[in-house]
C-alpha cells in the first residue's frame, strides 16, 4: 500500500488558484466576442431591412424609424443611419453604424477609459426598380 506524501498536500488548490484568472478571462472574452458578433449581425440585418424598405416604399420611407425598431435592444445614442441614393447607378445604399460598448465600459469609451470605442458599420446596396 502506498503512503500519502504530506509535502504534496494542497497542490491542486494552488494549481487551481493559478489557473482561475486565465479561465475567467477566457470565458469573459468568449462572452464579449459573441456579444460583438450578435451586435454586428443585427446591424447587417437592419441595413438590409432599411434598403428593402426604401425599395418598396420609395425615397420618402422612414428608414431611421425602421432601423431603430429593428435595433431596439441597442443603445439609440450610439446608432446612426445614412441613406444614399445613386441616380446614375439607380441604387440605394443604407449604412448603419453603432458605437459598440464593451463590457464594463462607459458610453463612448472603451473598457480602458479611452475615448476610442469601436464602431461597427454595416452597409447594404440594392438596385431601385
mmCIF file of N, CA and C in Angstrom:
data_model
loop_
_atom_site.group_PDB
_atom_site.id
_atom_site.type_symbol
_atom_site.label_atom_id
_atom_site.label_comp_id
_atom_site.label_asym_id
_atom_site.label_seq_id
_atom_site.Cartn_x
_atom_site.Cartn_y
_atom_site.Cartn_z
ATOM 1 N N UNK A 1 0.841 -1.167 0.000
ATOM 2 C CA UNK A 1 0.000 0.000 0.000
ATOM 3 C C UNK A 1 0.895 1.241 0.000
ATOM 4 N N UNK A 2 0.492 2.250 -0.822
ATOM 5 C CA UNK A 2 1.306 3.475 -0.910
ATOM 6 C C UNK A 2 0.966 4.420 0.227
ATOM 7 N N UNK A 3 1.985 5.049 0.704
ATOM 8 C CA UNK A 3 1.777 6.056 1.749
ATOM 9 C C UNK A 3 1.543 7.411 1.106
ATOM 10 N N UNK A 4 0.760 8.211 1.737
ATOM 11 C CA UNK A 4 0.472 9.545 1.239
ATOM 12 C C UNK A 4 1.620 10.491 1.589
ATOM 13 N N UNK A 5 2.015 11.290 0.591
ATOM 14 C CA UNK A 5 3.110 12.238 0.791
ATOM 15 C C UNK A 5 2.520 13.554 1.292
ATOM 16 N N UNK A 6 2.773 13.901 2.540
ATOM 17 C CA UNK A 6 2.197 15.111 3.137
ATOM 18 C C UNK A 6 2.774 16.393 2.552
ATOM 19 N N UNK A 7 3.910 16.298 1.869
ATOM 20 C CA UNK A 7 4.504 17.501 1.290
ATOM 21 C C UNK A 7 3.702 17.988 0.082
ATOM 22 N N UNK A 8 2.938 17.132 -0.568
ATOM 23 C CA UNK A 8 2.179 17.492 -1.771
ATOM 24 C C UNK A 8 0.734 17.859 -1.452
ATOM 25 N N UNK A 9 0.406 17.932 -0.209
ATOM 26 C CA UNK A 9 -0.962 18.240 0.184
ATOM 27 C C UNK A 9 -1.294 19.698 -0.168
ATOM 28 N N UNK A 10 -2.415 19.920 -0.870
ATOM 29 C CA UNK A 10 -2.849 21.260 -1.236
ATOM 30 C C UNK A 10 -2.326 21.742 -2.568
ATOM 31 N N UNK A 11 -1.592 20.910 -3.307
ATOM 32 C CA UNK A 11 -1.037 21.342 -4.585
ATOM 33 C C UNK A 11 -2.132 21.588 -5.617
ATOM 34 N N UNK A 12 -3.209 20.824 -5.557
ATOM 35 C CA UNK A 12 -4.320 21.016 -6.501
ATOM 36 C C UNK A 12 -4.979 22.376 -6.285
ATOM 37 N N UNK A 13 -5.096 22.805 -5.039
ATOM 38 C CA UNK A 13 -5.684 24.116 -4.744
ATOM 39 C C UNK A 13 -4.797 25.239 -5.260
ATOM 40 N N UNK A 14 -3.510 25.087 -5.184
ATOM 41 C CA UNK A 14 -2.581 26.103 -5.687
ATOM 42 C C UNK A 14 -2.650 26.170 -7.216
ATOM 43 N N UNK A 15 -2.695 25.007 -7.871
ATOM 44 C CA UNK A 15 -2.800 24.991 -9.328
ATOM 45 C C UNK A 15 -4.107 25.621 -9.789
ATOM 46 N N UNK A 16 -5.184 25.319 -9.080
ATOM 47 C CA UNK A 16 -6.473 25.919 -9.428
ATOM 48 C C UNK A 16 -6.443 27.430 -9.244
ATOM 49 N N UNK A 17 -5.829 27.906 -8.173
ATOM 50 C CA UNK A 17 -5.743 29.346 -7.925
ATOM 51 C C UNK A 17 -4.906 30.041 -8.998
ATOM 52 N N UNK A 18 -3.917 29.366 -9.527
ATOM 53 C CA UNK A 18 -3.102 29.952 -10.585
ATOM 54 C C UNK A 18 -3.827 29.968 -11.927
ATOM 55 N N UNK A 19 -4.638 28.965 -12.202
ATOM 56 C CA UNK A 19 -5.331 28.876 -13.485
ATOM 57 C C UNK A 19 -6.670 29.611 -13.519
ATOM 58 N N UNK A 20 -7.253 29.887 -12.371
ATOM 59 C CA UNK A 20 -8.573 30.509 -12.321
ATOM 60 C C UNK A 20 -8.637 31.862 -13.050
ATOM 61 N N UNK A 21 -7.696 32.790 -12.874
ATOM 62 C CA UNK A 21 -7.788 34.054 -13.618
ATOM 63 C C UNK A 21 -7.728 33.865 -15.133
ATOM 64 N N UNK A 22 -6.945 32.920 -15.603
ATOM 65 C CA UNK A 22 -6.853 32.664 -17.038
ATOM 66 C C UNK A 22 -8.174 32.108 -17.558
ATOM 67 N N UNK A 23 -8.771 31.201 -16.825
ATOM 68 C CA UNK A 23 -10.050 30.613 -17.231
ATOM 69 C C UNK A 23 -11.149 31.668 -17.233
ATOM 70 N N UNK A 24 -11.202 32.501 -16.222
ATOM 71 C CA UNK A 24 -12.215 33.565 -16.160
ATOM 72 C C UNK A 24 -12.028 34.548 -17.308
ATOM 73 N N UNK A 25 -10.789 34.911 -17.618
ATOM 74 C CA UNK A 25 -10.514 35.817 -18.737
ATOM 75 C C UNK A 25 -10.969 35.217 -20.060
ATOM 76 N N UNK A 26 -10.700 33.946 -20.267
ATOM 77 C CA UNK A 26 -11.136 33.286 -21.499
ATOM 78 C C UNK A 26 -12.662 33.252 -21.614
ATOM 79 N N UNK A 27 -13.346 33.006 -20.527
ATOM 80 C CA UNK A 27 -14.809 32.993 -20.545
ATOM 81 C C UNK A 27 -15.355 34.386 -20.833
ATOM 82 N N UNK A 28 -14.783 35.417 -20.215
ATOM 83 C CA UNK A 28 -15.238 36.782 -20.481
ATOM 84 C C UNK A 28 -14.977 37.192 -21.928
ATOM 85 N N UNK A 29 -13.840 36.804 -22.487
ATOM 86 C CA UNK A 29 -13.557 37.093 -23.889
ATOM 87 C C UNK A 29 -14.530 36.371 -24.818
ATOM 88 N N UNK A 30 -14.880 35.165 -24.478
ATOM 89 C CA UNK A 30 -15.846 34.408 -25.273
ATOM 90 C C UNK A 30 -17.215 35.077 -25.244
ATOM 91 N N UNK A 31 -17.646 35.511 -24.089
ATOM 92 C CA UNK A 31 -18.946 36.185 -23.962
ATOM 93 C C UNK A 31 -18.930 37.521 -24.704
ATOM 94 N N UNK A 32 -17.869 38.294 -24.555
ATOM 95 C CA UNK A 32 -17.775 39.593 -25.231
ATOM 96 C C UNK A 32 -17.702 39.432 -26.742
ATOM 97 N N UNK A 33 -16.961 38.442 -27.206
ATOM 98 C CA UNK A 33 -16.880 38.186 -28.637
ATOM 99 C C UNK A 33 -18.217 37.777 -29.226
ATOM 100 N N UNK A 34 -18.944 36.937 -28.521
ATOM 101 C CA UNK A 34 -20.258 36.534 -29.025
ATOM 102 C C UNK A 34 -21.237 37.692 -29.001
ATOM 103 N N UNK A 35 -21.141 38.558 -28.016
ATOM 104 C CA UNK A 35 -21.997 39.748 -27.971
ATOM 105 C C UNK A 35 -21.672 40.700 -29.120
ATOM 106 N N UNK A 36 -20.398 40.855 -29.438
ATOM 107 C CA UNK A 36 -20.000 41.713 -30.559
ATOM 108 C C UNK A 36 -20.489 41.132 -31.883
ATOM 109 N N UNK A 37 -20.403 39.812 -32.041
ATOM 110 C CA UNK A 37 -20.883 39.186 -33.271
ATOM 111 C C UNK A 37 -22.402 39.336 -33.401
ATOM 112 N N UNK A 38 -23.116 39.213 -32.291
ATOM 113 C CA UNK A 38 -24.564 39.395 -32.314
ATOM 114 C C UNK A 38 -24.928 40.831 -32.699
ATOM 115 N N UNK A 39 -24.198 41.799 -32.154
ATOM 116 C CA UNK A 39 -24.455 43.200 -32.465
ATOM 117 C C UNK A 39 -24.214 43.487 -33.940
ATOM 118 N N UNK A 40 -23.104 42.988 -34.488
ATOM 119 C CA UNK A 40 -22.812 43.221 -35.899
ATOM 120 C C UNK A 40 -23.847 42.536 -36.797
ATOM 121 N N UNK A 41 -24.254 41.347 -36.425
ATOM 122 C CA UNK A 41 -25.279 40.643 -37.197
ATOM 123 C C UNK A 41 -26.596 41.419 -37.197
ATOM 124 N N UNK A 42 -26.953 42.002 -36.075
ATOM 125 C CA UNK A 42 -28.169 42.817 -36.005
ATOM 126 C C UNK A 42 -28.036 44.067 -36.867
ATOM 127 N N UNK A 43 -26.846 44.669 -36.923
ATOM 128 C CA UNK A 43 -26.619 45.836 -37.780
ATOM 129 C C UNK A 43 -26.765 45.476 -39.252
ATOM 130 N N UNK A 44 -26.232 44.338 -39.650
ATOM 131 C CA UNK A 44 -26.358 43.898 -41.040
ATOM 132 C C UNK A 44 -27.828 43.683 -41.388
ATOM 133 N N UNK A 45 -28.561 43.036 -40.501
ATOM 134 C CA UNK A 45 -29.984 42.804 -40.750
ATOM 135 C C UNK A 45 -30.752 44.120 -40.828
ATOM 136 N N UNK A 46 -30.423 45.085 -39.973
ATOM 137 C CA UNK A 46 -31.103 46.375 -40.004
ATOM 138 C C UNK A 46 -30.804 47.129 -41.295
ATOM 139 N N UNK A 47 -29.563 47.060 -41.782
ATOM 140 C CA UNK A 47 -29.254 47.754 -43.038
ATOM 141 C C UNK A 47 -29.977 47.095 -44.212
ATOM 142 N N UNK A 48 -30.092 45.778 -44.198
ATOM 143 C CA UNK A 48 -30.841 45.084 -45.257
ATOM 144 C C UNK A 48 -32.323 45.455 -45.229
ATOM 145 N N UNK A 49 -32.897 45.460 -44.039
ATOM 146 C CA UNK A 49 -34.312 45.821 -43.920
ATOM 147 C C UNK A 49 -34.547 47.273 -44.341
ATOM 148 N N UNK A 50 -33.607 48.154 -44.003
ATOM 149 C CA UNK A 50 -33.722 49.549 -44.415
ATOM 150 C C UNK A 50 -33.669 49.710 -45.923
ATOM 151 N N UNK A 51 -32.762 48.994 -46.567
ATOM 152 C CA UNK A 51 -32.669 49.063 -48.033
ATOM 153 C C UNK A 51 -33.920 48.483 -48.682
ATOM 154 N N UNK A 52 -34.429 47.375 -48.155
ATOM 155 C CA UNK A 52 -35.672 46.801 -48.691
ATOM 156 C C UNK A 52 -36.835 47.775 -48.526
ATOM 157 N N UNK A 53 -36.854 48.457 -47.393
ATOM 158 C CA UNK A 53 -37.928 49.416 -47.128
ATOM 159 C C UNK A 53 -37.901 50.564 -48.137
ATOM 160 N N UNK A 54 -36.721 51.067 -48.474
ATOM 161 C CA UNK A 54 -36.605 52.133 -49.473
ATOM 162 C C UNK A 54 -37.026 51.619 -50.843
ATOM 163 N N UNK A 55 -36.637 50.391 -51.189
ATOM 164 C CA UNK A 55 -37.019 49.829 -52.482
ATOM 165 C C UNK A 55 -38.541 49.690 -52.570
ATOM 166 N N UNK A 56 -39.180 49.280 -51.499
ATOM 167 C CA UNK A 56 -40.631 49.051 -51.514
ATOM 168 C C UNK A 56 -41.431 50.345 -51.387
ATOM 169 N N UNK A 57 -40.995 51.270 -50.549
ATOM 170 C CA UNK A 57 -41.773 52.469 -50.240
ATOM 171 C C UNK A 57 -41.322 53.712 -51.003
ATOM 172 N N UNK A 58 -40.142 53.710 -51.542
ATOM 173 C CA UNK A 58 -39.629 54.888 -52.227
ATOM 174 C C UNK A 58 -38.732 55.714 -51.316
ATOM 175 N N UNK A 59 -38.337 56.885 -51.826
ATOM 176 C CA UNK A 59 -37.377 57.718 -51.094
ATOM 177 C C UNK A 59 -37.973 58.382 -49.853
ATOM 178 N N UNK A 60 -39.281 58.401 -49.719
ATOM 179 C CA UNK A 60 -39.917 59.009 -48.555
ATOM 180 C C UNK A 60 -40.051 58.040 -47.391
ATOM 181 N N UNK A 61 -39.460 56.877 -47.468
ATOM 182 C CA UNK A 61 -39.571 55.858 -46.423
ATOM 183 C C UNK A 61 -38.839 56.308 -45.159
ATOM 184 N N UNK A 62 -39.393 55.935 -44.022
ATOM 185 C CA UNK A 62 -38.799 56.262 -42.721
ATOM 186 C C UNK A 62 -37.803 55.169 -42.340
ATOM 187 N N UNK A 63 -36.611 55.254 -42.909
ATOM 188 C CA UNK A 63 -35.598 54.230 -42.684
ATOM 189 C C UNK A 63 -35.052 54.313 -41.261
ATOM 190 N N UNK A 64 -34.864 55.517 -40.742
ATOM 191 C CA UNK A 64 -34.332 55.668 -39.393
ATOM 192 C C UNK A 64 -35.252 55.028 -38.362
ATOM 193 N N UNK A 65 -36.556 55.201 -38.534
ATOM 194 C CA UNK A 65 -37.520 54.600 -37.612
ATOM 195 C C UNK A 65 -37.506 53.082 -37.695
ATOM 196 N N UNK A 66 -37.397 52.566 -38.922
ATOM 197 C CA UNK A 66 -37.345 51.113 -39.099
ATOM 198 C C UNK A 66 -36.081 50.537 -38.475
ATOM 199 N N UNK A 67 -34.945 51.178 -38.718
ATOM 200 C CA UNK A 67 -33.678 50.700 -38.156
ATOM 201 C C UNK A 67 -33.711 50.759 -36.629
ATOM 202 N N UNK A 68 -34.271 51.832 -36.075
ATOM 203 C CA UNK A 68 -34.380 51.935 -34.621
ATOM 204 C C UNK A 68 -35.284 50.846 -34.055
ATOM 205 N N UNK A 69 -36.341 50.473 -34.792
ATOM 206 C CA UNK A 69 -37.234 49.405 -34.333
ATOM 207 C C UNK A 69 -36.561 48.046 -34.402
ATOM 208 N N UNK A 70 -35.790 47.805 -35.466
ATOM 209 C CA UNK A 70 -35.094 46.521 -35.591
ATOM 210 C C UNK A 70 -34.004 46.394 -34.529
ATOM 211 N N UNK A 71 -33.354 47.503 -34.217
ATOM 212 C CA UNK A 71 -32.265 47.502 -33.227
ATOM 213 C C UNK A 71 -32.713 48.065 -31.891
ATOM 214 N N UNK A 72 -33.900 47.703 -31.449
ATOM 215 C CA UNK A 72 -34.454 48.258 -30.214
ATOM 216 C C UNK A 72 -33.651 47.857 -28.985
ATOM 217 N N UNK A 73 -32.948 46.730 -29.030
ATOM 218 C CA UNK A 73 -32.171 46.298 -27.867
ATOM 219 C C UNK A 73 -30.821 46.994 -27.745
ATOM 220 N N UNK A 74 -30.432 47.784 -28.748
ATOM 221 C CA UNK A 74 -29.176 48.540 -28.683
ATOM 222 C C UNK A 74 -29.440 49.963 -28.206
ATOM 223 N N UNK A 75 -28.406 50.599 -27.668
ATOM 224 C CA UNK A 75 -28.500 51.984 -27.216
ATOM 225 C C UNK A 75 -28.655 52.901 -28.420
ATOM 226 N N UNK A 76 -29.741 53.666 -28.453
ATOM 227 C CA UNK A 76 -30.013 54.515 -29.615
ATOM 228 C C UNK A 76 -29.065 55.710 -29.704
ATOM 229 N N UNK A 77 -28.369 56.050 -28.629
ATOM 230 C CA UNK A 77 -27.431 57.177 -28.674
ATOM 231 C C UNK A 77 -26.226 56.886 -29.560
ATOM 232 N N UNK A 78 -25.802 55.620 -29.647
ATOM 233 C CA UNK A 78 -24.645 55.268 -30.452
ATOM 234 C C UNK A 78 -24.991 54.822 -31.855
ATOM 235 N N UNK A 79 -26.258 54.944 -32.236
ATOM 236 C CA UNK A 79 -26.741 54.432 -33.511
ATOM 237 C C UNK A 79 -26.933 55.565 -34.505
ATOM 238 N N UNK A 80 -26.482 55.370 -35.742
ATOM 239 C CA UNK A 80 -26.731 56.358 -36.790
ATOM 240 C C UNK A 80 -27.014 55.633 -38.105
ATOM 241 N N UNK A 81 -27.887 56.246 -38.900
ATOM 242 C CA UNK A 81 -28.311 55.668 -40.171
ATOM 243 C C UNK A 81 -28.113 56.690 -41.270
ATOM 244 N N UNK A 82 -27.585 56.239 -42.417
ATOM 245 C CA UNK A 82 -27.360 57.124 -43.558
ATOM 246 C C UNK A 82 -27.911 56.446 -44.805
ATOM 247 N N UNK A 83 -28.787 57.150 -45.521
ATOM 248 C CA UNK A 83 -29.376 56.627 -46.751
ATOM 249 C C UNK A 83 -28.847 57.452 -47.916
ATOM 250 N N UNK A 84 -28.274 56.777 -48.919
ATOM 251 C CA UNK A 84 -27.726 57.437 -50.091
ATOM 252 C C UNK A 84 -28.347 56.828 -51.339
ATOM 253 N N UNK A 85 -28.867 57.693 -52.203
ATOM 254 C CA UNK A 85 -29.445 57.227 -53.460
ATOM 255 C C UNK A 85 -28.537 57.668 -54.598
ATOM 256 N N UNK A 86 -28.114 56.725 -55.418
ATOM 257 C CA UNK A 86 -27.271 56.994 -56.577
ATOM 258 C C UNK A 86 -28.167 56.950 -57.820
ATOM 259 N N UNK A 87 -28.414 58.129 -58.396
ATOM 260 C CA UNK A 87 -29.310 58.189 -59.552
ATOM 261 C C UNK A 87 -28.659 57.663 -60.822
ATOM 262 N N UNK A 88 -27.332 57.728 -60.904
ATOM 263 C CA UNK A 88 -26.634 57.238 -62.093
ATOM 264 C C UNK A 88 -26.689 55.707 -62.142
ATOM 265 N N UNK A 89 -26.366 55.063 -61.039
ATOM 266 C CA UNK A 89 -26.386 53.604 -60.990
ATOM 267 C C UNK A 89 -27.771 53.064 -60.640
ATOM 268 N N UNK A 90 -28.697 53.959 -60.257
ATOM 269 C CA UNK A 90 -30.062 53.603 -59.873
ATOM 270 C C UNK A 90 -30.067 52.603 -58.711
ATOM 271 N N UNK A 91 -29.319 52.955 -57.640
ATOM 272 C CA UNK A 91 -29.234 52.110 -56.456
ATOM 273 C C UNK A 91 -29.471 52.942 -55.203
ATOM 274 N N UNK A 92 -29.796 52.264 -54.137
ATOM 275 C CA UNK A 92 -29.906 52.893 -52.825
ATOM 276 C C UNK A 92 -28.948 52.159 -51.886
ATOM 277 N N UNK A 93 -28.250 52.937 -51.048
ATOM 278 C CA UNK A 93 -27.323 52.378 -50.074
ATOM 279 C C UNK A 93 -27.750 52.832 -48.688
ATOM 280 N N UNK A 94 -27.910 51.876 -47.802
ATOM 281 C CA UNK A 94 -28.244 52.170 -46.406
ATOM 282 C C UNK A 94 -27.055 51.744 -45.551
ATOM 283 N N UNK A 95 -26.517 52.695 -44.800
ATOM 284 C CA UNK A 95 -25.372 52.437 -43.932
ATOM 285 C C UNK A 95 -25.796 52.663 -42.492
ATOM 286 N N UNK A 96 -25.605 51.652 -41.672
ATOM 287 C CA UNK A 96 -25.960 51.724 -40.249
ATOM 288 C C UNK A 96 -24.676 51.570 -39.454
ATOM 289 N N UNK A 97 -24.402 52.523 -38.560
ATOM 290 C CA UNK A 97 -23.210 52.436 -37.720
ATOM 291 C C UNK A 97 -23.612 52.504 -36.255
ATOM 292 N N UNK A 98 -22.799 51.861 -35.431
ATOM 293 C CA UNK A 98 -23.096 51.779 -33.999
ATOM 294 C C UNK A 98 -21.791 51.818 -33.219
ATOM 295 N N UNK A 99 -21.738 52.675 -32.209
ATOM 296 C CA UNK A 99 -20.578 52.748 -31.318
ATOM 297 C C UNK A 99 -20.757 51.640 -30.286
ATOM 298 N N UNK A 100 -19.944 50.607 -30.401
ATOM 299 C CA UNK A 100 -20.079 49.410 -29.562
ATOM 300 C C UNK A 100 -19.573 49.691 -28.157
ATOM 301 N N UNK A 101 -20.354 49.280 -27.182
ATOM 302 C CA UNK A 101 -19.969 49.453 -25.785
ATOM 303 C C UNK A 101 -19.586 48.104 -25.210
ATOM 304 N N UNK A 102 -18.315 47.977 -24.886
ATOM 305 C CA UNK A 102 -17.828 46.717 -24.338
ATOM 306 C C UNK A 102 -18.268 46.552 -22.891
ATOM 307 N N UNK A 103 -18.142 45.347 -22.402
ATOM 308 C CA UNK A 103 -18.483 45.025 -21.025
ATOM 309 C C UNK A 103 -17.674 45.895 -20.069
ATOM 310 N N UNK A 104 -18.345 46.581 -19.182
ATOM 311 C CA UNK A 104 -17.665 47.403 -18.194
ATOM 312 C C UNK A 104 -17.220 48.756 -18.698
ATOM 313 N N UNK A 105 -17.670 49.172 -19.884
ATOM 314 C CA UNK A 105 -17.240 50.464 -20.427
ATOM 315 C C UNK A 105 -18.349 51.497 -20.260
ATOM 316 N N UNK A 106 -17.949 52.746 -20.270
ATOM 317 C CA UNK A 106 -18.905 53.843 -20.222
ATOM 318 C C UNK A 106 -19.285 54.220 -21.641
ATOM 319 N N UNK A 107 -20.313 54.992 -21.803
ATOM 320 C CA UNK A 107 -20.777 55.394 -23.131
ATOM 321 C C UNK A 107 -19.703 56.205 -23.846
ATOM 322 N N UNK A 108 -19.331 55.761 -25.045
ATOM 323 C CA UNK A 108 -18.347 56.470 -25.853
ATOM 324 C C UNK A 108 -16.909 56.171 -25.497
ATOM 325 N N UNK A 109 -16.675 55.248 -24.557
ATOM 326 C CA UNK A 109 -15.318 54.906 -24.171
ATOM 327 C C UNK A 109 -15.127 53.405 -24.291
ATOM 328 N N UNK A 110 -13.864 53.005 -24.473
ATOM 329 C CA UNK A 110 -13.597 51.581 -24.448
ATOM 330 C C UNK A 110 -13.396 51.143 -23.000
ATOM 331 N N UNK A 111 -13.098 49.869 -22.776
ATOM 332 C CA UNK A 111 -13.027 49.366 -21.405
ATOM 333 C C UNK A 111 -11.795 49.839 -20.642
ATOM 334 N N UNK A 112 -10.866 50.522 -21.321
ATOM 335 C CA UNK A 112 -9.704 51.070 -20.657
ATOM 336 C C UNK A 112 -9.844 52.556 -20.368
ATOM 337 N N UNK A 113 -10.999 53.147 -20.678
ATOM 338 C CA UNK A 113 -11.242 54.550 -20.406
ATOM 339 C C UNK A 113 -10.864 55.475 -21.542
ATOM 340 N N UNK A 114 -10.382 54.945 -22.666
ATOM 341 C CA UNK A 114 -10.042 55.779 -23.819
ATOM 342 C C UNK A 114 -11.321 56.201 -24.534
ATOM 343 N N UNK A 115 -11.249 57.306 -25.252
ATOM 344 C CA UNK A 115 -12.419 57.817 -25.962
ATOM 345 C C UNK A 115 -12.564 57.220 -27.363
ATOM 346 N N UNK A 116 -11.927 56.108 -27.625
ATOM 347 C CA UNK A 116 -11.979 55.493 -28.947
ATOM 348 C C UNK A 116 -12.668 54.139 -28.868
ATOM 349 N N UNK A 117 -13.963 54.148 -28.618
ATOM 350 C CA UNK A 117 -14.718 52.905 -28.602
ATOM 351 C C UNK A 117 -14.873 52.400 -30.031
ATOM 352 N N UNK A 118 -14.895 51.088 -30.227
ATOM 353 C CA UNK A 118 -15.015 50.564 -31.595
ATOM 354 C C UNK A 118 -16.375 50.892 -32.207
ATOM 355 N N UNK A 119 -16.380 51.162 -33.497
ATOM 356 C CA UNK A 119 -17.612 51.465 -34.222
ATOM 357 C C UNK A 119 -17.829 50.385 -35.270
ATOM 358 N N UNK A 120 -18.992 49.762 -35.222
ATOM 359 C CA UNK A 120 -19.366 48.751 -36.211
ATOM 360 C C UNK A 120 -20.172 49.431 -37.299
ATOM 361 N N UNK A 121 -19.878 49.092 -38.559
ATOM 362 C CA UNK A 121 -20.585 49.679 -39.699
ATOM 363 C C UNK A 121 -21.060 48.553 -40.609
ATOM 364 N N UNK A 122 -22.360 48.590 -40.942
ATOM 365 C CA UNK A 122 -22.935 47.644 -41.894
ATOM 366 C C UNK A 122 -23.572 48.444 -43.026
ATOM 367 N N UNK A 123 -23.359 47.983 -44.244
ATOM 368 C CA UNK A 123 -23.830 48.728 -45.419
ATOM 369 C C UNK A 123 -24.462 47.756 -46.390
ATOM 370 N N UNK A 124 -25.626 48.143 -46.947
ATOM 371 C CA UNK A 124 -26.317 47.337 -47.940
ATOM 372 C C UNK A 124 -26.683 48.221 -49.127
ATOM 373 N N UNK A 125 -26.394 47.744 -50.330
ATOM 374 C CA UNK A 125 -26.749 48.441 -51.564
ATOM 375 C C UNK A 125 -27.693 47.556 -52.359
ATOM 376 N N UNK A 126 -28.820 48.149 -52.792
ATOM 377 C CA UNK A 126 -29.800 47.428 -53.591
ATOM 378 C C UNK A 126 -30.199 48.263 -54.797
ATOM 379 N N UNK A 127 -30.528 47.601 -55.911
ATOM 380 C CA UNK A 127 -30.985 48.349 -57.095
ATOM 381 C C UNK A 127 -32.415 48.835 -56.910
ATOM 382 N N UNK A 128 -32.669 50.030 -57.410
ATOM 383 C CA UNK A 128 -34.024 50.578 -57.361
ATOM 384 C C UNK A 128 -34.820 50.075 -58.566
ATOM 385 N N UNK A 129 -36.126 49.904 -58.397
ATOM 386 C CA UNK A 129 -36.939 49.434 -59.535
ATOM 387 C C UNK A 129 -37.115 50.507 -60.599
#
